[in-house]
Tab-separated table of C-alpha atoms in Angstrom:
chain	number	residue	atom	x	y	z
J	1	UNK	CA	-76.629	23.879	-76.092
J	2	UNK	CA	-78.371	27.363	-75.111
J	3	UNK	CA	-79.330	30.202	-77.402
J	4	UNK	CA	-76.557	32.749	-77.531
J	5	UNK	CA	-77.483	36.162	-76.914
J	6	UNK	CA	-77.058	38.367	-79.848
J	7	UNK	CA	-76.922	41.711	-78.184
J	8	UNK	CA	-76.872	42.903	-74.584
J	9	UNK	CA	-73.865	43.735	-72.688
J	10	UNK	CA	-75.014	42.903	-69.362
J	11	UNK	CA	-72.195	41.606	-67.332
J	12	UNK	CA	-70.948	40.027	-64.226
J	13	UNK	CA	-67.710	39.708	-63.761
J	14	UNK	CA	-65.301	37.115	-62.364
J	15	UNK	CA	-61.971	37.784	-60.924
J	16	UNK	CA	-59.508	34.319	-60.011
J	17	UNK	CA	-56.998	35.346	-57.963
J	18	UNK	CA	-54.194	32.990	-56.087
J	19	UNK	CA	-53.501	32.858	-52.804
J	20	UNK	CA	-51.595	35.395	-51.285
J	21	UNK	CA	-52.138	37.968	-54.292
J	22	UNK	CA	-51.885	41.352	-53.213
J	23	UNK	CA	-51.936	42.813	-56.629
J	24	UNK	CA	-55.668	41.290	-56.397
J	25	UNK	CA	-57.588	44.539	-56.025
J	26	UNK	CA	-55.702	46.665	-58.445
J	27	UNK	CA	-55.706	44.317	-60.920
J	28	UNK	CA	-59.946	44.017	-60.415
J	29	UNK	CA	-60.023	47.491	-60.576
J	30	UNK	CA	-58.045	47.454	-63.934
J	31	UNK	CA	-60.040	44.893	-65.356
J	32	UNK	CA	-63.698	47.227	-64.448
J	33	UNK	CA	-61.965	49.641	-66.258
J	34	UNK	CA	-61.566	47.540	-68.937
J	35	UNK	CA	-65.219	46.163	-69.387
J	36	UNK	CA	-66.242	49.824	-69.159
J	37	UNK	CA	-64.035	50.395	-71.818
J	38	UNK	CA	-65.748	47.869	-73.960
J	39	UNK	CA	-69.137	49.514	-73.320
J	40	UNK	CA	-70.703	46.862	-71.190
J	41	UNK	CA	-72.505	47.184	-68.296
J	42	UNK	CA	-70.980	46.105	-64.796
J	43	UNK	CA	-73.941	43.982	-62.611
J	44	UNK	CA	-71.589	42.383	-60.161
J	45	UNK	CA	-67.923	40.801	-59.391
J	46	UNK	CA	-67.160	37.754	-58.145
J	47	UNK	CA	-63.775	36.931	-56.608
J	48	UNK	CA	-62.865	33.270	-57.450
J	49	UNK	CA	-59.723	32.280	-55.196
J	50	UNK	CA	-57.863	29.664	-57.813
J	51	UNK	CA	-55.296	27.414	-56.433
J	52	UNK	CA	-55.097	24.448	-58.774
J	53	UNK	CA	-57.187	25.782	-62.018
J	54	UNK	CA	-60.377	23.459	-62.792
J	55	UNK	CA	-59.709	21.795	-66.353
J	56	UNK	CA	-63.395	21.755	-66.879
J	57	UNK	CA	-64.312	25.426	-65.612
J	58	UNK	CA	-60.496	26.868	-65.084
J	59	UNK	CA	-62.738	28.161	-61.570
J	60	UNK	CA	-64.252	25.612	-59.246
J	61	UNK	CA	-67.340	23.855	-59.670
J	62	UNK	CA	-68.853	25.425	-56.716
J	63	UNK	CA	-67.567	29.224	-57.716
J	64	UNK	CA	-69.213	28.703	-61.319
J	65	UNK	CA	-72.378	27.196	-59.647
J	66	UNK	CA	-72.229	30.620	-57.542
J	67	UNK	CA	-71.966	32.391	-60.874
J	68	UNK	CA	-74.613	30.955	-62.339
J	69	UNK	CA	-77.167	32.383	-59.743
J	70	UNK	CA	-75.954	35.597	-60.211
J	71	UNK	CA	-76.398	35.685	-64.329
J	72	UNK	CA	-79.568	34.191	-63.447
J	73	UNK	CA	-80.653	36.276	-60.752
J	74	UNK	CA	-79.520	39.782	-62.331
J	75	UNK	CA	-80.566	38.776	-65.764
J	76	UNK	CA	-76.926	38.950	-67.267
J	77	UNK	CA	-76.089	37.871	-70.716
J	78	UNK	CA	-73.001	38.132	-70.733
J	79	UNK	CA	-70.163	36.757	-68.268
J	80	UNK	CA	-66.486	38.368	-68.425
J	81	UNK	CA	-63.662	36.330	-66.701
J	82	UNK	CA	-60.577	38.243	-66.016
J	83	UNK	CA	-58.010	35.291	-67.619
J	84	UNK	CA	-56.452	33.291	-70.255
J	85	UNK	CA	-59.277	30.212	-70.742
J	86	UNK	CA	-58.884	27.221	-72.920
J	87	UNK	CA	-61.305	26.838	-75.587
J	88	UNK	CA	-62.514	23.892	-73.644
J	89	UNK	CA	-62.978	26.430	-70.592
J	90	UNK	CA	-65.062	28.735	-72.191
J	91	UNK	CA	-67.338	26.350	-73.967
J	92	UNK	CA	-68.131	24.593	-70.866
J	93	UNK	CA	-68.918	27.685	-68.968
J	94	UNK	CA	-70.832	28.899	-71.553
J	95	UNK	CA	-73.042	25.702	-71.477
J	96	UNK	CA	-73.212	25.777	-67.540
J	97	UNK	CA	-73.936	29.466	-67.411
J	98	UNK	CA	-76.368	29.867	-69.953
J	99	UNK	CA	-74.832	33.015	-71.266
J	100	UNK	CA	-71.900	34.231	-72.859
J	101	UNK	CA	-68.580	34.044	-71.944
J	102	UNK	CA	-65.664	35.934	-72.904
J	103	UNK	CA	-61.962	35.667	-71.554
J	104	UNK	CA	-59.478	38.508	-70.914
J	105	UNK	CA	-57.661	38.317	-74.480
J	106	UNK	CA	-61.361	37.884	-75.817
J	107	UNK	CA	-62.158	41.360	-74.226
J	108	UNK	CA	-58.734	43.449	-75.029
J	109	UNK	CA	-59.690	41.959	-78.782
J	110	UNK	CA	-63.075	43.937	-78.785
J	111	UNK	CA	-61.775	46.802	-77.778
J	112	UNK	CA	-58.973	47.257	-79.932
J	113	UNK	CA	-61.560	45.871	-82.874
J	114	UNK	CA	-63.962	49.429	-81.133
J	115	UNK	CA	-60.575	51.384	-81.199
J	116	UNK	CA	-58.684	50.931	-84.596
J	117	UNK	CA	-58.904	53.780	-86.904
J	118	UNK	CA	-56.140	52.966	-89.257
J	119	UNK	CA	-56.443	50.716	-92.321
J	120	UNK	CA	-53.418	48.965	-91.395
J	121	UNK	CA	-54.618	49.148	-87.477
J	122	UNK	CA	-58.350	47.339	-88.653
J	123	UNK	CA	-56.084	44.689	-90.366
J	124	UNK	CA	-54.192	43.864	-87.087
J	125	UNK	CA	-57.041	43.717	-85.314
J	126	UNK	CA	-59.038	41.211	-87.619
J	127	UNK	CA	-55.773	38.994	-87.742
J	128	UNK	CA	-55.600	38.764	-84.332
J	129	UNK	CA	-59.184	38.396	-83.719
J	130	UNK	CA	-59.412	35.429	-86.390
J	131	UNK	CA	-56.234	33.807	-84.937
J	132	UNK	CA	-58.249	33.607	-81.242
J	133	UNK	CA	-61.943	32.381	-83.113
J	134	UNK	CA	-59.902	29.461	-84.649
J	135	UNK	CA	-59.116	27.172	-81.801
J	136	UNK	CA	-63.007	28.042	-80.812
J	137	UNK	CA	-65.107	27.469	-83.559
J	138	UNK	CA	-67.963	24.614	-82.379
J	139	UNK	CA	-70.692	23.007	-84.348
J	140	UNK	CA	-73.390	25.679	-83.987
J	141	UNK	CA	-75.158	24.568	-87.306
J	142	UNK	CA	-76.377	21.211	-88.331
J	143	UNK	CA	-78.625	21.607	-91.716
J	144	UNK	CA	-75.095	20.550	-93.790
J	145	UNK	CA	-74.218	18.047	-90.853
J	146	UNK	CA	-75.810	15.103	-92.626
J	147	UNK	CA	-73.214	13.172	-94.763
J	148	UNK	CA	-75.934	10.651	-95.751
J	149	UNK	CA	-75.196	7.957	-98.320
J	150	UNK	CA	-77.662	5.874	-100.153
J	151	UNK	CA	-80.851	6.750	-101.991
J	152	UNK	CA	-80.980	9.554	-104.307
J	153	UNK	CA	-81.555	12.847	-102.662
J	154	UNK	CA	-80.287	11.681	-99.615
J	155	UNK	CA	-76.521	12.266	-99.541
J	156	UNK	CA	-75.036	14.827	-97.670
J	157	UNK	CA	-73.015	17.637	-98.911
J	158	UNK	CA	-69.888	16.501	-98.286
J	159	UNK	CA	-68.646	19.162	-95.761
J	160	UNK	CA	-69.616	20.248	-92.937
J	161	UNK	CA	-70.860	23.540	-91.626
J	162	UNK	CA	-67.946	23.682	-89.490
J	163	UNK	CA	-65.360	22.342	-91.898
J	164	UNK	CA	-66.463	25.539	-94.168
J	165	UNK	CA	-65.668	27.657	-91.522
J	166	UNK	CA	-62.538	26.642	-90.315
J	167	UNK	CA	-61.595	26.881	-94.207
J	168	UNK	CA	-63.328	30.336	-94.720
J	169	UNK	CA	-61.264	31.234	-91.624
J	170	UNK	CA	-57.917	29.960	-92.903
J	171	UNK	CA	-58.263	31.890	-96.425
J	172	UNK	CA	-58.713	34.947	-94.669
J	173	UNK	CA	-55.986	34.673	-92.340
J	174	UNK	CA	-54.284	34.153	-95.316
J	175	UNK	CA	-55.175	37.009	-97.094
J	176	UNK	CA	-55.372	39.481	-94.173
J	177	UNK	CA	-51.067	38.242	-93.500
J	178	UNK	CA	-50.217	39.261	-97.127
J	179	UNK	CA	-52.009	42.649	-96.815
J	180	UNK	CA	-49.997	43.557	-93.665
J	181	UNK	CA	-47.062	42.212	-95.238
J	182	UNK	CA	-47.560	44.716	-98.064
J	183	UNK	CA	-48.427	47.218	-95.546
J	184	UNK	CA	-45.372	46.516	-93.605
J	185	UNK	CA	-43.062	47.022	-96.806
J	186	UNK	CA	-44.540	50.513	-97.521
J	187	UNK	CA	-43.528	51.451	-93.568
J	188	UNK	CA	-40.275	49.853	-93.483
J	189	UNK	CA	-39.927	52.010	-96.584
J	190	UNK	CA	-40.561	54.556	-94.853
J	191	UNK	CA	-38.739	53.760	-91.887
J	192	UNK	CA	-35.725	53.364	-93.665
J	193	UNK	CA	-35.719	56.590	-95.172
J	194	UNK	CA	-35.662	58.354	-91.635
J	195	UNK	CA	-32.547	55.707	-91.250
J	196	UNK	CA	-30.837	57.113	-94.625
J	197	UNK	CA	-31.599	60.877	-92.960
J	198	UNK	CA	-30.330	60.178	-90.121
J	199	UNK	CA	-32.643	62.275	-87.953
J	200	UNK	CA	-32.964	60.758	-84.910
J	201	UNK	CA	-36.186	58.391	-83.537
J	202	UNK	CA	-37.892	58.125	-80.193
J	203	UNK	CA	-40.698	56.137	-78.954
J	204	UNK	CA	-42.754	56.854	-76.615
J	205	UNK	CA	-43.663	53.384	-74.421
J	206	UNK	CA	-45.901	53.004	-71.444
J	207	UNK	CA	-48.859	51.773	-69.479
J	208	UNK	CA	-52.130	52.125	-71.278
J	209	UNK	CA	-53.290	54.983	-69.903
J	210	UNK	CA	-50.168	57.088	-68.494
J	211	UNK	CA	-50.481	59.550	-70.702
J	212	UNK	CA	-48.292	59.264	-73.748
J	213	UNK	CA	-50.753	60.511	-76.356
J	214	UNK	CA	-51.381	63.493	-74.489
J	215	UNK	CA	-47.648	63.876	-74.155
J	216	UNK	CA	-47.141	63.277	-77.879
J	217	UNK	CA	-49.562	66.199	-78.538
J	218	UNK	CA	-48.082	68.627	-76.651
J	219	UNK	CA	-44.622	67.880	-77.933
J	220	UNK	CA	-45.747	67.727	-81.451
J	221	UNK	CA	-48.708	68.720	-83.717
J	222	UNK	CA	-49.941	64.990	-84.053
J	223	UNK	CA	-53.383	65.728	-83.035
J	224	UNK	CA	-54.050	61.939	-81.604
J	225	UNK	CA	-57.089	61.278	-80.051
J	226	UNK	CA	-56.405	61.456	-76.508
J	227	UNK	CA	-58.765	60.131	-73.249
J	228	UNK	CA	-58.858	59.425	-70.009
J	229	UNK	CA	-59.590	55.383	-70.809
J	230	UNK	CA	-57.867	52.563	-71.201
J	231	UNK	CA	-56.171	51.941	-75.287
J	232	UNK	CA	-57.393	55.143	-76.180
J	233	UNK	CA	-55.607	55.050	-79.185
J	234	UNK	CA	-53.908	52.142	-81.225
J	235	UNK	CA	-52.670	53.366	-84.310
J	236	UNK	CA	-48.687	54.390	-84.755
J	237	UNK	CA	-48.115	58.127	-85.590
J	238	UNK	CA	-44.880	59.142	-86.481
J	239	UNK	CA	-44.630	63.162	-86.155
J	240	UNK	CA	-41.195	65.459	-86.230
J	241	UNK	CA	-39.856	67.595	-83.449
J	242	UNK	CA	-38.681	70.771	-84.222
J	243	UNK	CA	-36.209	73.065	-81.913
J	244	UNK	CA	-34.445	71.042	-80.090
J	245	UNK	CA	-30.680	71.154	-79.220
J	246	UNK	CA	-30.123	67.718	-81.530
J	247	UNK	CA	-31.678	69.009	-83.918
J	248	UNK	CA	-34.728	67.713	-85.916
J	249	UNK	CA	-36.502	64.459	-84.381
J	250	UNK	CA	-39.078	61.831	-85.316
J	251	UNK	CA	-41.121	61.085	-82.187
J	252	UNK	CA	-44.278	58.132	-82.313
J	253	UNK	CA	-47.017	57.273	-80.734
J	254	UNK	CA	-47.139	53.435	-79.787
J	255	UNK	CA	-50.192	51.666	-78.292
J	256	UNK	CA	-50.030	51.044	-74.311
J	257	UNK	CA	-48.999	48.180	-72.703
J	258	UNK	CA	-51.143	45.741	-70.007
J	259	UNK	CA	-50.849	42.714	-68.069
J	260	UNK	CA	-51.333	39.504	-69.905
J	261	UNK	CA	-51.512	41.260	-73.458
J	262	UNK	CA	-52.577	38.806	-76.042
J	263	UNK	CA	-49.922	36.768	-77.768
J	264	UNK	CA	-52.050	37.486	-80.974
J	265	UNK	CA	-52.024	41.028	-80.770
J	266	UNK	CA	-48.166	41.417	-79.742
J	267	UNK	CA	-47.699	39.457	-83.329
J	268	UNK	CA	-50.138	41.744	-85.297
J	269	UNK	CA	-49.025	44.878	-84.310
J	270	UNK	CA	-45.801	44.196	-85.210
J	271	UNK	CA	-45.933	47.948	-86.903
J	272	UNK	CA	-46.979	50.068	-83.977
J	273	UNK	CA	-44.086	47.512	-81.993
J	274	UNK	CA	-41.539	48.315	-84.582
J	275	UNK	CA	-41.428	52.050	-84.141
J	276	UNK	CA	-39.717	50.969	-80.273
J	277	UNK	CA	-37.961	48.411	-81.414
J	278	UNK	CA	-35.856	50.254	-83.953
J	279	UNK	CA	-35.917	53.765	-81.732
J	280	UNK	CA	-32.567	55.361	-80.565
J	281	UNK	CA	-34.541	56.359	-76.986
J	282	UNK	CA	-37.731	54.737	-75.644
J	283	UNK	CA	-39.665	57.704	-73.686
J	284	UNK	CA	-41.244	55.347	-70.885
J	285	UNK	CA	-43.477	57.340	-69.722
J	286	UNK	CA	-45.175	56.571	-66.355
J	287	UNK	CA	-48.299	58.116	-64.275
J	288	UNK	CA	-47.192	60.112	-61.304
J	289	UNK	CA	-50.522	59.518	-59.950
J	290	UNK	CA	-50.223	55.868	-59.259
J	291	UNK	CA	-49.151	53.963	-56.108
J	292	UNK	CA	-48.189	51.289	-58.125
J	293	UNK	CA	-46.327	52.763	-61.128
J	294	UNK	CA	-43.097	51.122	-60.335
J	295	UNK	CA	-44.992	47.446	-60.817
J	296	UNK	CA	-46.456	48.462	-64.250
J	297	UNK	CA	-43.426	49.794	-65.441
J	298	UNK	CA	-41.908	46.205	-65.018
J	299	UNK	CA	-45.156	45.097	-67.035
J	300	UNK	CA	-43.778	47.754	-69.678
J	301	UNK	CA	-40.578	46.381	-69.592
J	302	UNK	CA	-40.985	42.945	-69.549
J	303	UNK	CA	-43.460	43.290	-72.794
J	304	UNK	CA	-40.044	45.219	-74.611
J	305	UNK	CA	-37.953	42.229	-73.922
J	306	UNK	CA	-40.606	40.127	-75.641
J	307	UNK	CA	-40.805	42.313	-78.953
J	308	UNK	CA	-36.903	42.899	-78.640
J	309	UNK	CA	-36.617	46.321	-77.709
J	310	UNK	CA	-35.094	45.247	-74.211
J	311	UNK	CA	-31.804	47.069	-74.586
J	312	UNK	CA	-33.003	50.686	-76.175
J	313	UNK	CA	-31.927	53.222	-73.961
J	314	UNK	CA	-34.896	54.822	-71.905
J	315	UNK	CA	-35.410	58.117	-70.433
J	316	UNK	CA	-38.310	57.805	-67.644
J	317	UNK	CA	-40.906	60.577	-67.558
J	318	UNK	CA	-43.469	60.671	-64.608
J	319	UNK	CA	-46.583	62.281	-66.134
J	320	UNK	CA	-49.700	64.101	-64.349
J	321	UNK	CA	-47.594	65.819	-61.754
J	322	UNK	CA	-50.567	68.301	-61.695
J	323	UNK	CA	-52.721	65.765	-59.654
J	324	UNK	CA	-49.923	65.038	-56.969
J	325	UNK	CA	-48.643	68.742	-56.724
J	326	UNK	CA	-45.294	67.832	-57.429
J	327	UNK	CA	-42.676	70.252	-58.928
J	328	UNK	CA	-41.749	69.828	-62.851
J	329	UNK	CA	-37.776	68.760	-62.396
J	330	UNK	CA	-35.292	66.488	-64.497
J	331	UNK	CA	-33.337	64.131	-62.323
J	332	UNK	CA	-29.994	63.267	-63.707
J	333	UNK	CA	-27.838	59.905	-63.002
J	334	UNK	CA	-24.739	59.624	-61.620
J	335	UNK	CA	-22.794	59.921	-65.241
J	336	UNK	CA	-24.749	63.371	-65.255
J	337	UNK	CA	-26.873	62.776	-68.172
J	338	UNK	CA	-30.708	63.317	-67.681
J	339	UNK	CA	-32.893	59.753	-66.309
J	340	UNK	CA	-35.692	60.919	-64.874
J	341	UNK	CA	-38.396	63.996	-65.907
J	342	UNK	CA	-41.138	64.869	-63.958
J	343	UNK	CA	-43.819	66.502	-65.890
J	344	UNK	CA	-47.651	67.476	-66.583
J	345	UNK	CA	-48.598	66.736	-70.085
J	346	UNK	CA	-52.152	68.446	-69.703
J	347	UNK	CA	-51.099	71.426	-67.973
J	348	UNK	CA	-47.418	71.987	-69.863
J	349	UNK	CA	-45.526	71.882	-66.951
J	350	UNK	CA	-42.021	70.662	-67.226
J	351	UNK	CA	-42.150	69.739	-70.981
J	352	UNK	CA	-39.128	72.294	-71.281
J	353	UNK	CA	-36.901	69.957	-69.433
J	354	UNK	CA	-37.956	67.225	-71.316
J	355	UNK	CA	-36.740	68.994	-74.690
J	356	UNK	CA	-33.810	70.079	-73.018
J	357	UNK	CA	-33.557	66.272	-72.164
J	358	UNK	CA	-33.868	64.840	-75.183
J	359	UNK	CA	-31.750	67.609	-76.950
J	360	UNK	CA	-28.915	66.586	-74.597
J	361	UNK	CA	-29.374	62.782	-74.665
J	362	UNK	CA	-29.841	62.249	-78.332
J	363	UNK	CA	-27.455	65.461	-79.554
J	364	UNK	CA	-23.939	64.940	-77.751
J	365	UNK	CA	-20.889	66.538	-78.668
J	366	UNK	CA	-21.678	69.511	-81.102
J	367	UNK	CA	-19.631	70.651	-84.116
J	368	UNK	CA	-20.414	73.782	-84.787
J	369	UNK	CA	-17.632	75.541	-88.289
J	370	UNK	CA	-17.405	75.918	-91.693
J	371	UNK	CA	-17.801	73.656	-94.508
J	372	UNK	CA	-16.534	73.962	-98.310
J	373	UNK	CA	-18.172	71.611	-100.484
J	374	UNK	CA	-17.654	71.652	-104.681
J	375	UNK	CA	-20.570	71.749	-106.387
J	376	UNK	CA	-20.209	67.991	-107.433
J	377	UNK	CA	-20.970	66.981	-103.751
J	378	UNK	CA	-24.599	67.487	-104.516
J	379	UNK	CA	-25.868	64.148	-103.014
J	380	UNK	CA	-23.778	64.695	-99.412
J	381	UNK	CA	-25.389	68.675	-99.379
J	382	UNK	CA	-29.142	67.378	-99.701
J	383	UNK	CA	-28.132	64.618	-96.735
J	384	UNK	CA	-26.622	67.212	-94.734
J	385	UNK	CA	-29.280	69.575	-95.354
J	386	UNK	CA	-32.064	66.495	-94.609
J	387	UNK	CA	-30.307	65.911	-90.988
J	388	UNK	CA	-30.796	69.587	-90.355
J	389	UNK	CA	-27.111	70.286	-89.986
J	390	UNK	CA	-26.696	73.533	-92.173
J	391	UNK	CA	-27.435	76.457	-90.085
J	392	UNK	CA	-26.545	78.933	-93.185
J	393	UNK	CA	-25.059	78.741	-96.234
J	394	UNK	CA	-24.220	80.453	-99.768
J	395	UNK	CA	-23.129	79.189	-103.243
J	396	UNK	CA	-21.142	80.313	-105.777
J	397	UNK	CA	-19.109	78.860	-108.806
J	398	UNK	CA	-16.879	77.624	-106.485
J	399	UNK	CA	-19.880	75.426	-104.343
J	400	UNK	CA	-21.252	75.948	-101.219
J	401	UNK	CA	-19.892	77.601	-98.123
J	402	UNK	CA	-21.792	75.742	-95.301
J	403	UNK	CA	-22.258	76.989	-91.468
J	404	UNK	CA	-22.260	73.183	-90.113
J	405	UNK	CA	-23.683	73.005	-86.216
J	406	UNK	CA	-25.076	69.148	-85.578
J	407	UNK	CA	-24.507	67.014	-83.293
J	408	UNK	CA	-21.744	65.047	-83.482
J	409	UNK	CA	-23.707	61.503	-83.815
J	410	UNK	CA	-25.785	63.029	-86.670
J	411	UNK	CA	-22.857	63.637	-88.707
J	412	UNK	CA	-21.116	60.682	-88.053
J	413	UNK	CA	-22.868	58.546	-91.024
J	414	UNK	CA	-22.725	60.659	-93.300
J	415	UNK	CA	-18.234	59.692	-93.192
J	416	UNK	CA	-18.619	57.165	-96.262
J	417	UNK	CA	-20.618	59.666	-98.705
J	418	UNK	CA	-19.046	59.479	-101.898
J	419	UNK	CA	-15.682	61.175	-102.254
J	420	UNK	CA	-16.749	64.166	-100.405
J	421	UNK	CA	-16.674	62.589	-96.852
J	422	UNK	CA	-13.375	63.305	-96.022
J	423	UNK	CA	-13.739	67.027	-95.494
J	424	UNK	CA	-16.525	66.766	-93.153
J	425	UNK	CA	-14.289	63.872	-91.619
J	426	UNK	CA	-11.635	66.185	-91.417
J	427	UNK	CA	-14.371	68.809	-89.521
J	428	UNK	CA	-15.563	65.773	-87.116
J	429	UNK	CA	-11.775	64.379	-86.412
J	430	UNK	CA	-9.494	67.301	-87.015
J	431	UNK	CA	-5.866	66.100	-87.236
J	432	UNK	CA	-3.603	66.176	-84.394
J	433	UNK	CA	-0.419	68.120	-84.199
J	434	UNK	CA	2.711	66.593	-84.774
J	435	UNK	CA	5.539	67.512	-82.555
């Protein structure tokens, strides 16, 4: 064994790529982005061609020979390989390279560990985190190793430094899973009491690094951190949307998508996940920018089919039209309902057409008369008046004399309330004449 490093983030990078990949440059350039992300310092990059993956190295001996004259030449400490390794992989390049080695889900790990603000978002993190350490503890101690029998004072302890680990680690996965679980109860609390209102929810979905938490900003008053780097944010925000034709909205903020995202952290941020999962319309929002968008927004989609949010209906949004001098538009399919905006987020250009959008996709048919409720329909008013569907009203001893203008859709629920819901049934499905 060598002596680990315990700070210094000195790197050289190595890239495996198969033959024929033409995504090979993009997705090297992606990963730099990614170690700068983390804070380390790029030395050099090595492109390892990978046919048949190397049980012992995952690369080929010759390629990790190559590497290790680079981390020796340049002084590295630290070597960042941009794949999935075994356990095995990584502790036998570790031991061949005389430095550190850390894997693609390793690095997206640290920087969602740099990243997390939240409580909730620092629990999901450390879940995940632990989950990944377990299958690659080793024996890095040995003063408990000796499980001696015989003379007196000579007897081991009876465990082994490693043994207490992998138990340490298994009582805190344990206790980290019931926190979120509690966590999880207070948001689906929450989460079902938008339901109940029935305001309307949208997600917003995306490459890491298209754009969406500037976008949420400018639509609401969220005030999420917002940069020009990769995960800039993690945590879910939920913020309402007033002024728009369907009346009042819930909007959030969901962390971006990438290629190859962790297993681990798909399962721990089940919350942030959730928010798309139970949307009525994912905003998939895309950069304008890139030459490539259409390929990441398969990543984005395939990585909704995996959390089960596969058949939400999307509206498409191309973001940072300022930086290809494209006009602000809203392209419309051929049913005539809005699929496609084309928008600045920094600059404000086109977000109109993306309310009017949204107004017209989540709002439908509008009913727009007059209401007479008795006083004893207390519970259906506060509902009504919760969805945003009074637009004036007055009381007297008689009840309330409502001005109703909703959407269609956002009434519709609110049928089975009590014994009042026939009138506004009666307001949603007038009767037909009989001739």
């Amino acid at each position: 064994m060598f002596d680990r490093q315990k700070k210094g983030d000195r790197a050289v990078l190595v890239l495996p790529h198969s033959r024929g990949d033409g995504d090979a440059t993009r997705r090297g350039e992606e990963f730099a982005e990614l170690v700068s992300s983390a804070g380390a310092e790029i030395l050099a990059s090595i492109p390892a061609r990978v046919v048949v993956p190397n049980p012992r190295y995952y690369i080929g001996t010759g390629k990790a020979d190559e590497v290790a004259e680079a981390v020796s030449a340049l002084d590295a400490d630290l070597v960042l390989v941009d794949h999935v390794l075994s356990p095995v992989q990584e502790r036998n390049l570790e031991k061949h390279l005389k430095a550190r080695v850390v894997d693609r889900a390793g690095l997206i790990l640290d920087i969602f560990a740099q990243r997390a603000r939240s409580h909730e978002g620092k629990l999901e993190v450390e879940l995940a985190q632990l989950k990944h350490l377990a299958t690659r503890l080793v024996r890095g101690w040995t003063h408990l190793d000796a499980q001696r029998g015989g003379a007196i004072g000579n007897r081991g302890p009876g465990e082994t430094q490693l043994e207490t680990d992998r138990r340490l680690l298994a009582e805190r996965v344990k206790m980290l899973t019931k926190r979120l679980e509690k966590v999880g109860v207070q948001r689906d609390q929450q989460r079902r009491a938008r339901l109940r209102n029935t305001v309307p929810r949208v997600a917003l979905v995306g490459y890491t690094n298209a754009g969406k938490s500037t976008l949420f900003n400018a639509l609401t008053t969220g005030g999420v951190y917002a940069a020009d780097q990769l995960f800039a944010t993690l945590d879910p925000t939920v913020r309402k949307i007033d002024g728009l034709a369907c009346g009042p909205t819930v909007v959030a903020d969901t962390v971006g998508f990438i290629r190859e995202l962790p297993h681990d952290l798909v399962a721990a941020f089940r919350a942030t996940l959730a928010e798309a999962r139970d949307a009525d319309l994912l905003i998939h929002v895309s950069d304008a920018a890139d030459e490539e968008r259409e390929l990441l927004g398969r990543v984005v989609n395939s990585v909704l089919e995996e959390i089960g949010a596969g058949d939400v209906p999307q509206l498409s949004v191309m973001n940072k039209i300022d930086l290809v001098e494209a006009a602000p538009r809203v392209d419309r399919g051929d049913d005539g309902k809005p699929r496609q905006v084309w928008l600045s987020a920094a600059t404000g250009e086109g977000l109109d057409g993306l309310r009017e959008a949204l107004g017209e996709l989540l709002g439908g048919d509008r009913v727009r008369a007059g209401l007479e409720l008795p006083l004893s329909a207390g519970r259906l008013h506060a509902r009504l008046k919760a969805a945003g569907a009074i637009a004036g009203e007055a009381v007297d001893e008689h009840g309330w004399h409502l001005d109703i203008d909703a959407p269609r859709s956002v009434l519709a629920p609110l049928l089975g309330d009590d014994a009042h819901g026939g009138a506004l049934r009666e307001l949603i499905d007038p009767p037909q004449a009989e001739f």
